[in-house]
mmCIF file of C-alpha atoms in Angstrom:
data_model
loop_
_atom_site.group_PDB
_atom_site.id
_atom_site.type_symbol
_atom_site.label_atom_id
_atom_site.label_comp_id
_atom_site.label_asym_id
_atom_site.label_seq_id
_atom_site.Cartn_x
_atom_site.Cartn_y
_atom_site.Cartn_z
ATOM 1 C CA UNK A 1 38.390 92.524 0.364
ATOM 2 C CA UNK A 2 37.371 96.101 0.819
ATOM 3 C CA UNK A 3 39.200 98.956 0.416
ATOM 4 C CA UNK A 4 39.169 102.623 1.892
ATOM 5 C CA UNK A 5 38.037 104.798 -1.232
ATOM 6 C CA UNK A 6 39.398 108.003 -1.259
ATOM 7 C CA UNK A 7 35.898 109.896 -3.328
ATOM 8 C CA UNK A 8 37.779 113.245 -3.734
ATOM 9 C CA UNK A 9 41.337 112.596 -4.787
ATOM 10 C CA UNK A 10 40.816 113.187 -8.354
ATOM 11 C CA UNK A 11 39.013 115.584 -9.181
ATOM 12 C CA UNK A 12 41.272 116.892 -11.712
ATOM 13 C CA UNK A 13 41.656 113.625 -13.894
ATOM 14 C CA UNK A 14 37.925 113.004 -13.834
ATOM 15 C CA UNK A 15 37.422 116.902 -14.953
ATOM 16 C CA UNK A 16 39.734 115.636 -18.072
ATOM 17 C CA UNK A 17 37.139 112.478 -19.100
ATOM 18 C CA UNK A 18 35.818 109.739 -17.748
ATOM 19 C CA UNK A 19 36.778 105.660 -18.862
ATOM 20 C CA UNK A 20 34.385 103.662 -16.926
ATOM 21 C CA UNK A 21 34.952 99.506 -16.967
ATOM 22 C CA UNK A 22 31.395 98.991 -16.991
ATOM 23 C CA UNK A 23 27.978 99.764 -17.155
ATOM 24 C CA UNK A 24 25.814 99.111 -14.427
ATOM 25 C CA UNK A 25 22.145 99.382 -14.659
ATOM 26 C CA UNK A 26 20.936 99.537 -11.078
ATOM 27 C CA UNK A 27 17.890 99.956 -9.062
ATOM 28 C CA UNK A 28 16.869 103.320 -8.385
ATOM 29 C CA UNK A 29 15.790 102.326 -4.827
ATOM 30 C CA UNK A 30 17.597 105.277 -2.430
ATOM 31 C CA UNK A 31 19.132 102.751 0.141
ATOM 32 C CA UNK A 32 21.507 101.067 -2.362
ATOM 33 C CA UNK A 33 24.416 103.448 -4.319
ATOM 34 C CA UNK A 34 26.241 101.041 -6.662
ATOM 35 C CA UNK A 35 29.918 102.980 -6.392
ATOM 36 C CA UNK A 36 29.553 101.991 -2.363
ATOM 37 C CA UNK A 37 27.916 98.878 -3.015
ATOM 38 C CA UNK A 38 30.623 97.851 -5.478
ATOM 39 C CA UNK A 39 33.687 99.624 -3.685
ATOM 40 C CA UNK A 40 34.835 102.072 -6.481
ATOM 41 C CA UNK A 41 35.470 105.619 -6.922
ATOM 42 C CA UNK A 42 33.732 108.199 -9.193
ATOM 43 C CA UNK A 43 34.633 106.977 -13.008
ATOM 44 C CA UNK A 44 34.779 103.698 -12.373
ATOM 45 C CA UNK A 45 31.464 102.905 -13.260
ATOM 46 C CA UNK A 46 28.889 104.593 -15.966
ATOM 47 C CA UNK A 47 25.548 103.915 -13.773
ATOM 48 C CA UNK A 48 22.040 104.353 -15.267
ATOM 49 C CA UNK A 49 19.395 103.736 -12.285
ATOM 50 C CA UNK A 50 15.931 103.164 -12.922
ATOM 51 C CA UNK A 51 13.432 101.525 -10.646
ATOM 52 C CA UNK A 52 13.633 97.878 -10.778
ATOM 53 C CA UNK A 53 16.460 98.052 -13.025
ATOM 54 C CA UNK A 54 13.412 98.037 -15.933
ATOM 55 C CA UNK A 55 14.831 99.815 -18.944
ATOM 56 C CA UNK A 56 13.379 102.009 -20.935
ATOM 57 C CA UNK A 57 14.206 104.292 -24.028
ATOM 58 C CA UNK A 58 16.471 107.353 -22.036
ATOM 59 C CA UNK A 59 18.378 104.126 -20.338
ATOM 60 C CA UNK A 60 18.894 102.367 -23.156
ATOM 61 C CA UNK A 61 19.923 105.384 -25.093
ATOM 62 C CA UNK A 62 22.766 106.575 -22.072
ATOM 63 C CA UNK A 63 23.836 102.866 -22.477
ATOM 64 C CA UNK A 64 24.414 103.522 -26.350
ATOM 65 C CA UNK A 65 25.960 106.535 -25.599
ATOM 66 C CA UNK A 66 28.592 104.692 -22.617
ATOM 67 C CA UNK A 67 29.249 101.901 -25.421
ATOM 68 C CA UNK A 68 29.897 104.206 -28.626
ATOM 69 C CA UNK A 69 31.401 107.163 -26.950
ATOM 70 C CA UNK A 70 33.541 105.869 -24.203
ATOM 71 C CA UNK A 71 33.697 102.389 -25.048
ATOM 72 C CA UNK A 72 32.677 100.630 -21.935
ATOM 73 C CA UNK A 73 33.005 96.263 -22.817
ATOM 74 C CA UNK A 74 30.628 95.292 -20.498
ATOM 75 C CA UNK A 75 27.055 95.678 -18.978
ATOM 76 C CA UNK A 76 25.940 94.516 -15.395
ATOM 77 C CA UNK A 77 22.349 94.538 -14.322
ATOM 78 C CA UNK A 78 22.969 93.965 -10.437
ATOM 79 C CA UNK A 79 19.486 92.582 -8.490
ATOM 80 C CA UNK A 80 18.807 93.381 -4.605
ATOM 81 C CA UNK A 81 16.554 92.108 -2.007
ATOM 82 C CA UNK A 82 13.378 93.815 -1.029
ATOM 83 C CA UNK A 83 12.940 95.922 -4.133
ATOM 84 C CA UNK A 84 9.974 98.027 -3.522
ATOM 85 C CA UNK A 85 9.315 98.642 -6.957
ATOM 86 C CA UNK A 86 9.450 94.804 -7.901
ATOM 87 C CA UNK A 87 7.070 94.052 -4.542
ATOM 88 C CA UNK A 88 4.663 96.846 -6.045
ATOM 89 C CA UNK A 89 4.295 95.681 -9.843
ATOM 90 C CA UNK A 90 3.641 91.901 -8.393
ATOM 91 C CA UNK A 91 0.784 92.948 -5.927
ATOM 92 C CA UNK A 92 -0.862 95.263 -8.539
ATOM 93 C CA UNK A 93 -0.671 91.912 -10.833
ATOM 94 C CA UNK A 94 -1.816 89.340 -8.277
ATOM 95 C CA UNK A 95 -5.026 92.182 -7.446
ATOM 96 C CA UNK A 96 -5.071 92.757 -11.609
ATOM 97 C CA UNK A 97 -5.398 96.159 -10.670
ATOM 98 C CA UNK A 98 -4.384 99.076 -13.142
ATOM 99 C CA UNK A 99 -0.509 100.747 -12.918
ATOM 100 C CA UNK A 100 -0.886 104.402 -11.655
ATOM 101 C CA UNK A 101 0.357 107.539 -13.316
ATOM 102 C CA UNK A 102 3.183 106.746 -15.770
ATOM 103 C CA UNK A 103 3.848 103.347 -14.421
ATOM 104 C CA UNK A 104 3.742 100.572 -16.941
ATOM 105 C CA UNK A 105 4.009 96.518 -17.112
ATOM 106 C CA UNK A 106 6.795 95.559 -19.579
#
């Protein structure tokens, strides 16, 4: 069930520190926002967005930082449909074509 979140009723409490439940490593793509996605208000969730959800060594090192620091118990790595950055690494694959600028295969 969704609920009505109410995005600037605590401004105050989150000023004081933030206790997120998880971590969610999420696609960068602009058309998906995990808080709205996922129905929760700011401090809720410690989010680190990359494109494709691929991590890489400043992700990983925010996710230390959300586990050591403010001891978040759990990571979630949601997936969405039509991921333009998953569609473009599997067409420059299937043409074996080079990545572009600082693009890279893992």
């Amino acid at each position: 069930m969704r609920t009505c979140t109410d995005f600037l009723a605590t401004p105050a409490a989150l000023a004081k520190g933030q206790h997120p439940v998880d971590i969610r490593l999420a696609c960068a793509d602009s058309r998906v926002a995990p808080k709205y996605v996922f129905d929760q208000a700011p401090g809720h969730l410690f989010i680190v967005r990359t494109a494709g959800n691929v991590i890489d060594e400043e992700g990983l090192a925010s996710m230390d930082y959300a586990v050591e620091h403010l001891g978040v118990p759990a990571i979630v790595v949601p997936g969405h449909s039509s991921c333009g950055a998953l569609t473009a690494a599997v067409a420059v694959e299937e043409k074996r074509e080079a990545l572009h600028g600082h693009r890279t295969m893992c």
